[in-house]
Every structure is written in structure tokens, then in C-alpha cells.
XYZ file of C-alpha atoms in Angstrom:
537
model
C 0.000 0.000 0.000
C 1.202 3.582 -1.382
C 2.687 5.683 1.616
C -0.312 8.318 2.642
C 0.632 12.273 2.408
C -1.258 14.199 4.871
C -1.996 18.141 4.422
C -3.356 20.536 7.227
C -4.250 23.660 6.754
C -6.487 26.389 7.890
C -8.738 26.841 4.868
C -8.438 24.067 2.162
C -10.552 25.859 -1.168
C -11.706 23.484 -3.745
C -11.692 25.091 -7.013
C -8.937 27.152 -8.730
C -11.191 29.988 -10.302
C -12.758 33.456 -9.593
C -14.580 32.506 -6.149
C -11.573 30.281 -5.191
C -9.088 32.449 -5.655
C -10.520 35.889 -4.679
C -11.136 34.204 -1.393
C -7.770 32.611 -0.978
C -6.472 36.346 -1.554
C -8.972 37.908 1.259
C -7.726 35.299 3.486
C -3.937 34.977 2.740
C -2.339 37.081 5.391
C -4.023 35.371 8.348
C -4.898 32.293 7.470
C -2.809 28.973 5.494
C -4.916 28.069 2.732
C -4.633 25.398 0.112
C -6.286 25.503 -3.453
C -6.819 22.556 -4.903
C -7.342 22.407 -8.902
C -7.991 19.377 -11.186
C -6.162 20.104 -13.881
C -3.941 23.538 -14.714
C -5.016 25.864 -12.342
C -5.943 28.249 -14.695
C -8.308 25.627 -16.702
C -11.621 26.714 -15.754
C -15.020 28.392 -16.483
C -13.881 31.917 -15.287
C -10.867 31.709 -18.339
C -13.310 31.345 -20.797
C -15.711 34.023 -19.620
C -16.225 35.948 -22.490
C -19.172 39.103 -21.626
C -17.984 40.865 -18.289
C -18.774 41.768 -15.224
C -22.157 43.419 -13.966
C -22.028 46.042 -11.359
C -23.707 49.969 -10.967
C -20.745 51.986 -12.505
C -22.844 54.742 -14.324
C -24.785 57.502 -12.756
C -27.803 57.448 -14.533
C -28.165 53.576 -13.513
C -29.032 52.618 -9.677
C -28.744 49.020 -7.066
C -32.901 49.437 -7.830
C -32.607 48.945 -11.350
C -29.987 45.940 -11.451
C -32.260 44.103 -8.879
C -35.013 44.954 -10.720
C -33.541 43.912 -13.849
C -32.281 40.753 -12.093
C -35.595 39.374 -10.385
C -37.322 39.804 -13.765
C -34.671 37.367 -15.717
C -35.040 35.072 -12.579
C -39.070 34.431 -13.711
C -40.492 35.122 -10.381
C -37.947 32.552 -8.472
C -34.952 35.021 -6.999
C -34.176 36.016 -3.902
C -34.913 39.237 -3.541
C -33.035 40.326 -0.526
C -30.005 38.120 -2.216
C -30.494 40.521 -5.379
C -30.206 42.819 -3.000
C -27.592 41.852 -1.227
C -25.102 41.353 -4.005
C -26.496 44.467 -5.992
C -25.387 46.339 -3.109
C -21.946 45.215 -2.726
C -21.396 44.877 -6.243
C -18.737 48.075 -6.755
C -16.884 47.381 -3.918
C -16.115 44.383 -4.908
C -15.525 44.921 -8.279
C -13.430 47.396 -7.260
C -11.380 45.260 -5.624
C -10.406 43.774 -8.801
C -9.612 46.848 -10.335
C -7.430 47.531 -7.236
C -5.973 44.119 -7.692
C -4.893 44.507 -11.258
C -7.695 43.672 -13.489
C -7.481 45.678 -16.289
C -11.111 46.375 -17.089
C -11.779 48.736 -20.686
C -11.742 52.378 -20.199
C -13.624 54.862 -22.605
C -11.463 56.340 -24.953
C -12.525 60.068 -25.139
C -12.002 60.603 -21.308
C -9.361 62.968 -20.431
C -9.641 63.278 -16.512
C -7.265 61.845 -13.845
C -10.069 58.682 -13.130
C -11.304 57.620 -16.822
C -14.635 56.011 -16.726
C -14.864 52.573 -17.666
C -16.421 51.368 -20.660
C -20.135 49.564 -19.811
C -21.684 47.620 -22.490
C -25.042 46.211 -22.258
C -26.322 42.156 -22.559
C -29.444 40.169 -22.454
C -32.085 41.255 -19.658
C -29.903 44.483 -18.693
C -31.900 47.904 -18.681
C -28.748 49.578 -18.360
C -25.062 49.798 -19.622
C -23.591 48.350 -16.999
C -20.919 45.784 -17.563
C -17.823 46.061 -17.287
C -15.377 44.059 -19.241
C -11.608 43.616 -20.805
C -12.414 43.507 -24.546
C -14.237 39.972 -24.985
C -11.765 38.053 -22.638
C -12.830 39.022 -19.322
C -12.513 36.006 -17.461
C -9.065 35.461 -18.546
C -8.125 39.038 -17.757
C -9.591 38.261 -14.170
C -7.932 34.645 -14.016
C -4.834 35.936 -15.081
C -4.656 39.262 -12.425
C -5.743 37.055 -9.202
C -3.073 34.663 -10.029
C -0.656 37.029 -10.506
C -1.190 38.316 -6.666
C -1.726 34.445 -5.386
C 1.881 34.390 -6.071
C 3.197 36.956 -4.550
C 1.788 35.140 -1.025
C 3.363 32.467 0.974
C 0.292 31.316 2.910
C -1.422 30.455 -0.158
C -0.162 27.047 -1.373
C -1.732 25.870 -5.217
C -2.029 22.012 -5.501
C -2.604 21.570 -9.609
C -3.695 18.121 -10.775
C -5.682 17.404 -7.645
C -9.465 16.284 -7.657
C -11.247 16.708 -3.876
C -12.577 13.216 -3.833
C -15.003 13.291 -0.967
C -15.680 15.381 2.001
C -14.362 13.961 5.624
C -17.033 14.566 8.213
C -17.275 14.109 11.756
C -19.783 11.682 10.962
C -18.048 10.046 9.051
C -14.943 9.406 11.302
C -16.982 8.305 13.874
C -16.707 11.160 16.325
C -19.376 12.770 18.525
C -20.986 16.099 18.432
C -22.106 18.225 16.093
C -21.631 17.099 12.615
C -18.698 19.158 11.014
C -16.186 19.185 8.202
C -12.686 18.397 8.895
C -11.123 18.148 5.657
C -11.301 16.177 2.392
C -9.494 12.776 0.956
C -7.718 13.876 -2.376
C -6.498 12.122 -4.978
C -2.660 13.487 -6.059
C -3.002 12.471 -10.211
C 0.888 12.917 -10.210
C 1.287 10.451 -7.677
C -1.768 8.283 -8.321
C -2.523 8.443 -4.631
C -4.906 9.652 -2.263
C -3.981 12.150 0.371
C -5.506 13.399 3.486
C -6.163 17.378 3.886
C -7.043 18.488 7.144
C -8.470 21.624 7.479
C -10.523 24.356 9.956
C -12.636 25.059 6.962
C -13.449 23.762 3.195
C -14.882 26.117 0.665
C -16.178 24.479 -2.330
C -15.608 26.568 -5.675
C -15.413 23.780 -8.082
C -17.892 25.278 -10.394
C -21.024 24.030 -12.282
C -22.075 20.745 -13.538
C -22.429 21.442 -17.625
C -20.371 18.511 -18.759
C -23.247 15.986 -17.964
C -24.880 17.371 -21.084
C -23.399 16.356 -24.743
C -22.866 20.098 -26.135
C -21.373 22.494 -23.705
C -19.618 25.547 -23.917
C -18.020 24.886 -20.627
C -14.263 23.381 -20.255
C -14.022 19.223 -18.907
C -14.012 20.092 -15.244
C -17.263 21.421 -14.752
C -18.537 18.051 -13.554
C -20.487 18.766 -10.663
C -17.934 17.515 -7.769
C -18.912 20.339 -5.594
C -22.541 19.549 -5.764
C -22.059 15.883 -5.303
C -19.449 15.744 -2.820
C -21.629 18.265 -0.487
C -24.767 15.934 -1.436
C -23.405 12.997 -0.102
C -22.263 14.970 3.037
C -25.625 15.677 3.802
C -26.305 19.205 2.343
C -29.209 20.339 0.716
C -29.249 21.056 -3.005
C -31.775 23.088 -4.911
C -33.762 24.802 -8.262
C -31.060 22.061 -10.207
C -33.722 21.536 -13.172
C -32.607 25.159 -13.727
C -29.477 24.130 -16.554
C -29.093 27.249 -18.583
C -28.386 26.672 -22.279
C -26.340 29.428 -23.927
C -27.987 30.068 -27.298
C -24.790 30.860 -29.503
C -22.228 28.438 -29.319
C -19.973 27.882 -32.200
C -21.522 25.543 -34.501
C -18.295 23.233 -36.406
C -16.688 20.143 -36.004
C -13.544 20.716 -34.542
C -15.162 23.718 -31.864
C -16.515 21.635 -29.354
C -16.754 24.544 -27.087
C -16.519 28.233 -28.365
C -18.552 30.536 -27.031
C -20.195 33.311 -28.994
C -20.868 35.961 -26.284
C -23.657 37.703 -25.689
C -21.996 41.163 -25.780
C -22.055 40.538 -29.084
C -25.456 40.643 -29.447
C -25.524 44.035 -27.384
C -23.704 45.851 -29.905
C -26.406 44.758 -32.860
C -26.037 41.580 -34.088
C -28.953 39.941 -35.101
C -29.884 35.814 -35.309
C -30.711 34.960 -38.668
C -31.972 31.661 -40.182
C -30.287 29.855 -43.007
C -32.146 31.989 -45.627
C -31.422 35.039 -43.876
C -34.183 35.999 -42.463
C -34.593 37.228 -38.522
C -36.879 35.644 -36.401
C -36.063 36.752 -32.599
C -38.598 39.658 -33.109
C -41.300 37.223 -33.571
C -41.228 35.530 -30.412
C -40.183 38.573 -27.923
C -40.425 42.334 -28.242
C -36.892 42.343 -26.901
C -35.600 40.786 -29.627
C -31.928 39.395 -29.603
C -32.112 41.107 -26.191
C -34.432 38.928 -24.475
C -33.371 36.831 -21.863
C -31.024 33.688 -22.572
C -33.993 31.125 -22.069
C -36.167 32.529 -24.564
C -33.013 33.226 -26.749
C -32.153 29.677 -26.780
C -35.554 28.323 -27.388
C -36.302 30.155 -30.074
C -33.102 29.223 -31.642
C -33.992 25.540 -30.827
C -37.418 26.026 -32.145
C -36.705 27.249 -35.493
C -33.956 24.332 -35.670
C -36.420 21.492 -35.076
C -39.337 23.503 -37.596
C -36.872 23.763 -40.673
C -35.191 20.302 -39.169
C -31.531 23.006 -39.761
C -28.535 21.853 -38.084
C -27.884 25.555 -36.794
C -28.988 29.235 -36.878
C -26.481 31.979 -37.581
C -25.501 35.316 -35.711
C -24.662 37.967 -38.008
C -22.965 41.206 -37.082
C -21.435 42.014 -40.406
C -23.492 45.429 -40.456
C -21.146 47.112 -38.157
C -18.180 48.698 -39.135
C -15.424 46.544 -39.274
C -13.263 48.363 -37.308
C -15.402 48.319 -34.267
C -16.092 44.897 -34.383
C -12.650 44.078 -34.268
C -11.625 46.086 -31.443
C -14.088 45.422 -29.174
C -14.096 41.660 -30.246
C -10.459 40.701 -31.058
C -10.852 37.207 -28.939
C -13.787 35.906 -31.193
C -12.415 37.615 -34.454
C -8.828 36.034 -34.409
C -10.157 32.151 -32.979
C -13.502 32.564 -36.349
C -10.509 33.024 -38.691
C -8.410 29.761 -37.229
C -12.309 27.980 -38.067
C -12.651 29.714 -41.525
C -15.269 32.294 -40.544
C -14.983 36.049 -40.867
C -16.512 37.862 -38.635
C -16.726 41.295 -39.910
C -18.276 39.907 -43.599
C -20.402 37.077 -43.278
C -23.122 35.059 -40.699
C -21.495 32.206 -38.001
C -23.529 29.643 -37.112
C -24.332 28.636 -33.683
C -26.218 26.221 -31.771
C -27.202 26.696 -28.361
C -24.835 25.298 -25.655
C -25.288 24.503 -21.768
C -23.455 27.122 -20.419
C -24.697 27.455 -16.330
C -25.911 25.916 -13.752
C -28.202 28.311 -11.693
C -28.672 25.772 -8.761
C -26.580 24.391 -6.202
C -25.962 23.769 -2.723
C -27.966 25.646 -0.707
C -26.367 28.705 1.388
C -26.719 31.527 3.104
C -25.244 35.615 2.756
C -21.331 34.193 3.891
C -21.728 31.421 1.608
C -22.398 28.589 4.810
C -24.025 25.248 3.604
C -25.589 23.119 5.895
C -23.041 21.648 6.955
C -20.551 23.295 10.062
C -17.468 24.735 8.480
C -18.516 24.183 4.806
C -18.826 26.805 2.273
C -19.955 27.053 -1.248
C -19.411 29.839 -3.585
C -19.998 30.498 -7.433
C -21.741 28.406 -9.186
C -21.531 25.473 -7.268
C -24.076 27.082 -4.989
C -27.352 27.722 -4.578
C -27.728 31.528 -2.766
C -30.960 32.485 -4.871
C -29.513 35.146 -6.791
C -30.385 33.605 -10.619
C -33.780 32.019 -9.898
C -34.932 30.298 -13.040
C -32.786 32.234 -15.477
C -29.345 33.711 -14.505
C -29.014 36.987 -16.347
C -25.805 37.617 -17.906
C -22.547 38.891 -16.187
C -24.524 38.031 -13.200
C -22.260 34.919 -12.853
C -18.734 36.710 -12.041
C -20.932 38.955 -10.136
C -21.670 36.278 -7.454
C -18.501 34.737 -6.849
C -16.422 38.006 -5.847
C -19.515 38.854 -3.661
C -19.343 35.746 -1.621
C -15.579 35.210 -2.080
C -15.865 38.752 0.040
C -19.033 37.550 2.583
C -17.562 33.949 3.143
C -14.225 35.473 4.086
C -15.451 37.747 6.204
C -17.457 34.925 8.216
C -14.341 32.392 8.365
C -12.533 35.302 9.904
C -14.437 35.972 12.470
C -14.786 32.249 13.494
C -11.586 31.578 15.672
C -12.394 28.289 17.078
C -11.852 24.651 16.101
C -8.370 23.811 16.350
C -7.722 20.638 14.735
C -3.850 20.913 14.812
C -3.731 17.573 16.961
C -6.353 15.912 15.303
C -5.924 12.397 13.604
C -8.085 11.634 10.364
C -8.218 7.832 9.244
C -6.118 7.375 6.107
C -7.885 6.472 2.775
C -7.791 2.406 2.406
C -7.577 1.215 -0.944
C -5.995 -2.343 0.735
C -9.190 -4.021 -0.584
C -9.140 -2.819 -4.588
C -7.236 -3.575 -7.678
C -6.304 -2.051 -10.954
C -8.678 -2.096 -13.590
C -8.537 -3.677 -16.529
C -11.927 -2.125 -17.836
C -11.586 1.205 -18.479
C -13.692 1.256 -21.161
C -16.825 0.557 -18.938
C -16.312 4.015 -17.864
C -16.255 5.513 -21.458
C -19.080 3.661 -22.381
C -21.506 5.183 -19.159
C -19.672 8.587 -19.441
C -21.125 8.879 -23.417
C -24.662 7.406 -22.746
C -24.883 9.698 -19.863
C -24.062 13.206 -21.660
C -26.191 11.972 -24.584
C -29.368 10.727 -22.625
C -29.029 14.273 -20.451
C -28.865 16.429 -23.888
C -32.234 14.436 -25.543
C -34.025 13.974 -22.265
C -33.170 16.380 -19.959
C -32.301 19.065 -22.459
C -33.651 22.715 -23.791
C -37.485 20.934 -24.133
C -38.693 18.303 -21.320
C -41.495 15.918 -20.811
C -42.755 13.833 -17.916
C -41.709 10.753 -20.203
C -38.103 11.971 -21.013
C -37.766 12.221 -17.623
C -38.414 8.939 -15.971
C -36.820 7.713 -19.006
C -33.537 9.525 -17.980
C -34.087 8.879 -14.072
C -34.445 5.138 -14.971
C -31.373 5.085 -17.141
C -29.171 6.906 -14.537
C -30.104 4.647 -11.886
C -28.381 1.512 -13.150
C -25.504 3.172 -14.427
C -24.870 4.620 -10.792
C -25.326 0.883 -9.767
C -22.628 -0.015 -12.031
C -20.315 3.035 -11.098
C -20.923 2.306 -7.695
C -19.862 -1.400 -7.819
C -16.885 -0.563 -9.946
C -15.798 2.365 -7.561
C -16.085 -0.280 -4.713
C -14.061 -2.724 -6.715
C -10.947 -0.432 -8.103
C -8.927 2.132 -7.938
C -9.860 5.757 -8.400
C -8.865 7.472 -11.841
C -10.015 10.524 -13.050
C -12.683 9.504 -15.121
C -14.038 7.506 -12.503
C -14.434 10.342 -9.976
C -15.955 12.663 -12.289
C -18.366 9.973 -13.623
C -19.371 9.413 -10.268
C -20.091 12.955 -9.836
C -21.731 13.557 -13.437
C -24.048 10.745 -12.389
C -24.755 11.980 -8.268
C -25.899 15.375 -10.175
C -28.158 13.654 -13.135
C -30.099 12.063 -10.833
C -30.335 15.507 -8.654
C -30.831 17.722 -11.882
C -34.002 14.781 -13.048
C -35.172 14.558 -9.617
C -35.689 18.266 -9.850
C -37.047 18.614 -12.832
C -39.756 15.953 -12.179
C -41.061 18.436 -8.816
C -41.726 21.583 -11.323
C -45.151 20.658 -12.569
C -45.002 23.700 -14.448
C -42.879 25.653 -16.922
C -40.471 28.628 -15.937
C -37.377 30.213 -17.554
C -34.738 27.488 -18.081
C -37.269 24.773 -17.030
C -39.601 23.764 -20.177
C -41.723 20.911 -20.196
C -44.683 20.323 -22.933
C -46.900 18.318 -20.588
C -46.813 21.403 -17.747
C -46.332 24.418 -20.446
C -48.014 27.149 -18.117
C -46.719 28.868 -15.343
C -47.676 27.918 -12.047
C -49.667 30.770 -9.547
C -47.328 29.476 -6.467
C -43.883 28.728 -7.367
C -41.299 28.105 -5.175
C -37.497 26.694 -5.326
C -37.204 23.156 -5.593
C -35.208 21.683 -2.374
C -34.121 18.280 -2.147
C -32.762 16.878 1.213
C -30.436 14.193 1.486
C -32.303 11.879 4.250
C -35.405 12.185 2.109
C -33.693 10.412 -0.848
């Protein structure tokens, strides 16, 4: 048996992007922490964030009008006072990353000593209001936060490194009030799994868009957040809530490109193969309507002309502008064959978010004693049942900020002296079957995308929940049976989240923003966020 490595920390965060890291940073000078990433610790959904950033920058906008804008994407299922609450202490911490390096756009024709910043406008948005670094904002962010996580000691960054469950007092055996002590990891270098102990665990491990076949997320967002919390006996919820978005790169060799939505706030239109427009025919918002109606308009008009795509066409602007305000997306079209500035791209819709989670409250506190969850592994009530856009980075530096702020005001629970139980793997072997896990990991993303997809039905559902049960059995016999791998511990994850995602869907006997089913196509008078509990299933 492989020689156990055992970590201790203070504060061991799960997750390697915006929410991760801005917390790491808030906590660095008085606390140890440990980041944990799967891969590259820059490989996440924050790098590929394309839009920007929304926060109340402009004068003639207000905190009103941003919740108000906010609750109305939602469809009647946000949290108002969590609107509120992250409308509020949006600019702060914003400007935080502007103090931290991020080098948001600035208007050109300002002269004074503090240049505005440039706002541009998206989907659902009343008001210029986001703020972003050309049409790579994500990486702009990624890139300034790690910049600063290496210019401090206490912050140590463990790359190739998947959390592979939660330890618990529970679990261990000990008495009291249930609490989290740390997390068994599995070291990919060393093919071995480690112990972390820790005072606290924040889990920023993102969403769960890889169980579905087309994504415009990268391969970690698998969910191990959600799961892992799950099966340490936290409450999930609003997980039929899988936003899809509309204009994803439609080609062969693009599995994942993401057409943002900015550009759709400087004029370009959707158009259908013969060139024709049809968004102004299902909203009076047109391209501007929120991303659910968006992408089911798009999907719509697919199945009626049975087209393999739509197209998004901004070829009316002046080239010039498009090129400086989209440089990103105008140099990776021309790699694919596709000019921008001259001629339609096509797109399909994507899932791009997942706008439940595990349940929390304003610092980001699960149910669970010294767990946290924050981004958009969690659940705080902010997107409802449509996440409006630039929303997203919105929420993580917000509770990066409140979840700090609680862990450093809780001085108790020393667990230098404390002995965890190393991981036994006495009892398993090497597999020889690798390409059981291949097979599941396939018929999962492809049974999520036709039955849990863009359109649902009862049918479809039970179909899916059905399906998903045996391959958990299968997964859960063959985790028992062999050593961990990668694959394996995301499968196991993909599946845990399926099962939440259809169990979900299957409560909402009615149709709301992300959620569309054609046996419940109304709204319902009452509707509330769908919780699931742990001991109840």
C-alpha cells in the first residue's frame, strides 16, 4: 500500500477559479490556505468568460434597477433580498479587482485623472452596466488574481488534484455536532490519495455542464462540488434550472466556443439559413431577451426547418469596431474559416450554467458546520430560473468577500492535533476495464442532452431517471471494486448530479425560464425553489 501524504491547513478551497481564488487572496495574510485544482489551475469556467462583469458603474443607472432587472430574468424565483444583497456590494467588490490589477476597458474620449470605464449592455440588462476587458474578461480576471496568489506564501496551489469526498465528523466516527474536517484527495501525479485536514473547506469547483453532450463549458465542470456536499448531507436546490447558452460555435472541430452575448448588445442579429430574422417574432426584446427565450427560439426554429444551426450575423457594423471590441472571437472565427466582420457564423445553443446548487446563506455557509460554497456550485438564490448575464462573475467576488469575512471571524476549532483515518484502498485492484467508464460517461451526456435538455417531458424524464439509476449501480460497484482514476471520480459525480438535476425537474409541474416541459407548459400561480434533502432520498 502507497505511503499516505497528509496536508493541514487552515482553509483548504476546492476550485482554482474566480470565487476560489478571490477568497484565498482575502484570506492569505491570516490564514494557510490550500487551493486545490484538477487540472492547470488556470483551466476553468472563469478563463473562458467571455461578456464581463455586472455592477452599478454609471450615474444614470441605480442598485434598484440591477435588482429589478435581475428578479425579472429570474421568472419570479430570486431572492430578492439576495439581489439585493449582491447588488449592493457589487462596486466594492468589483473594485477590488480593479485595485488588484484587473485591467477592465476604459472609454477612450475621457481625459480626466479617473477615466470612466467602458459599460456595455447584454441580455435582460436595462442599463449599460458591464464592465469588461475587450471579450476576454474572465481570462483578464484569471490571469490578475493569479498574478497576486503568487506573490503570497500562505497560499499554497495544488494543480492536478481532484477533492474526492468530504471527511465529516460523521463520518470518522466522532461525537458532536456534525462538522467538516477536511477532504481525501487524490494526487493524479502520484496516483494516490492524500488526506487534507483543514478548519474550513470552501467548495468553488464550479457548475455541472459537462453531464450534457454540447457544452460551452471546459471538462471540469462536472459537478464535484454539488455531489461531494450531497453525499455529506447538504441540501441542493432549483437544479432543473441548466441554462443553455444560445450561440455556441456551430463546427466540427469547436466543441466549445462561445459566442458571447456582448455581441449581441452591440447589434447583431440571429438569422436563419435563408437570412431571415426571427427573434422579433417571439419577444419584443428581440436578440435582447433573456437567454432562455433566446435559446428556445433558436432551438425552435432548428427542429421547424429540421436546420442543423442558426447563424448570428454582425457584419453590419463597421469593421473596425467589431474588431476592437471583439479581437478574442475575431482572431479564434478566422483559425475555423469564418470572418466575422463579412459574413453570418452559425451557432447552436450550448449549456453554459448551472443556476442551482448547494444551498447557502449571505457568507456562503451550507448546511453543513465549516462548509462553504461559492460560485456556481451554490445555490444563494440570486439567478432564480434564469441567470441573467454577467450576473455569474458577479456572485462569486460577492461571496468570495461575505464567506471570508465569516471564516474570519470564526476563531475556534483547532484541529492541529487531530488524527483523520487514512484512505484504504488495501481491498481494490487495478482495472482492466476502463472502457466501462467511457461507455456510461457517453450514454450519460447523450441521454441528459435528448431527455433532460432545452425541451422536457414527464416521459423523457423517468426515461432519464431510470437510465441513470443503473448506471450509478454499475459506477458504484466498480468504484467499490478499483482504484480511483479521473474519469471515474468525475463519472461518479456527473451521475450523483443527473439524478439531482431529473429529480428536480420531475417536482416543477409547471414551466419557468430554463425549465420547459410540454406536458406542464403554463406557469404555475405558487412557485417556489425546488429543495431536495439528502435523508429524504
Amino acid at each position: 500500500m502507497k505511503q499516505h501524504r497528509d496536508h493541514l491547513c487552515d482553509v483548504l478551497v476546492i476550485g482554482s477559479g474566480a470565487a476560489g481564488l478571490s477568497l484565498a487572496l482575502r484570506l492569505a495574510q491570516t490564514h494557510k490556505v490550500i487551493v486545490l485544482s484538477k487540472g492547470p489551475w488556470n483551466e476553468g469556467a472563469t478563463l473562458y468568460a467571455q461578456g464581463g462583469i455586472a455592477a452599478v458603474f454609471d450615474e444614470d443607472d441605480s442598485i434598484e434597477s440591477h435588482v429589478q432587472d435581475t428578479l425579472i430574468a429570474g421568472a419570479g424565483l430570486c431572492d430578492e433580498e439576495t439581489a439585493k444583497f449582491i447588488a449592493e456590494n457589487a462596486k466594492p467588490c468589483v473594485q477590488w479587482l480593479i485595485d488588484s490589477g484587473v485591467p477592465f476597458d476604459k472609454e477612450e474620449d475621457n481625459n480626466s485623472d479617473s477615466p470612466k470605464f467602458h459599460l456595455t449592455r447584454e441580455g435582460g440588462h436595462s442599463h449599460r452596466r458591464i464592465l469588461h476587458a475587450a471579450d476576454a474578461t474572465g481570462q483578464a480576471v484569471q490571469t490578475s488574481l493569479q498574478e497576486n496568489v503568487h506573490l503570497h506564501p500562505n497560499i499554497t496551489v495544488l494543480e492536478r488534484h481532484n477533492a474526492l469526498d468530504l471527511i465529516t465528523r460523521k463520518k470518522v466516527g466522532q461525537k458532536g455536532k456534525d462538522r467538516v474536517l477536511g477532504a481525501y484527495v487524490w494526487n493524479r501525479k502520484k496516483e494516490a490519495v492524500e488526506t487534507v485536514r483543514s478548519r474550513f473547506v470552501v467548495l468553488a469547483t464550479g457548475g455541472a455542464s459537462k453531464v450534457y453532450q454540447y457544452t460551452s463549458n471546459p471538462d471540469v465542470s462536472s459537478g464535484d462540488g454539488i455531489a461531494m456536499a450531497w453525499r455529506a448531507g447538504c441540501r441542493v436546490a432549483n437544479l432543473e434550472f441548466n441554462q443553455f447558452h444560445p450561440t455556441c460555435l456551430f463546427h466540427p472541430e469547436a466543441r466549445n466556443f462561445l459566442l458571447t452575448e456582448a455581441l449581441r448588445g452591440e447589434g447583431a442579429y440571429l438569422k436563419r439559413p435563408d437570412g431571415s430574422r426571427f427573434m422579433p417574432e417571439f419577444d419584443s426584446r428581440a436578440e435582447l431577451a433573456p437567454r432562455d427565450v433566446v435559446a428556445r427560439a433558436i432551438d425552435y426554429e432548428m427542429k421547424r426547418l429540421g436546420a442543423d444551426c442558426m447563424y448570428l450575423d454582425i457584419s453590419h457594423k463597421d469593421s473596425a469596431f467589431i474588431i476592437k471590441h471583439f479581437p478574442t472571437i475575431y482572431e479564434k472565427l478566422l483559425t475555423f474559416g469564418f470572418d466575422l466582420t463579412k459574413e453570418p457564423i452559425p451557432i447552436v445553443p450550448a449549456a453554459h450554467y448551472t443556476c442551482g446548487g448547494v444551498v447557502v446563506d449571505h457568507n456562503g455557509l451550507t448546511d453543513l458546520s465549516g462548509l462553504y460554497a461559492i460560485g456556481e456550485v451554490s445555490y444563494t438564490g440570486l439567478h432564480g430560473a434564469n441567470r441573467m448575464a454577467s450576473n455569474s462573475l458577479l456572485e462569486c467576488v460577492v461571496y468570495a468577500w461575505s464567506a471570508a469575512c465569516h471564516i474570519e471571524a470564526d476563531t475556534e476549532h483547532d484541529i492541529s492535533q487531530m488524527k483523520l483515518p487514512s484512505w484504504d484502498d488495501s481491498q481494490v485492484s487495478c482495472s482492466d476495464e476502463e472502457v466501462v467508464i467511457q461507455h456510461n460517461w457517453h450514454e450519460l451526456r447523450l441521454l441528459m442532452w435528448d431527455y433532460v435538455g432545452i425541451v422536457r417531458s414527464t416521459k423523457r424524464l423517468e426515461r432519464a431517471l431510470r437510465r441513470i439509476e443503473l448506471l450509478k449501480q454499475e459506477v458504484n460497484e466498480y468504484y467499490s471494486n478499483f482504484r480511483v482514476s479521473n474519469n471515474l471520480l468525475e463519472l461518479r459525480n456527473l451521475l450523483q448530479v443527473s439524478e439531482l438535476m431529473v429529480r428536480c425537474a420531475m417536482a416543477r409541474k409547471e414551466s419557468r425560464g430554463l425549465h420547459y416541459t410540454i406536458d406542464y407548459p403554463d406557469k404555475a400561480e405558487n412557485s417556489k425553489p425546488t429543495v431536495l434533502t439528502p435523508e429524504n432520498h
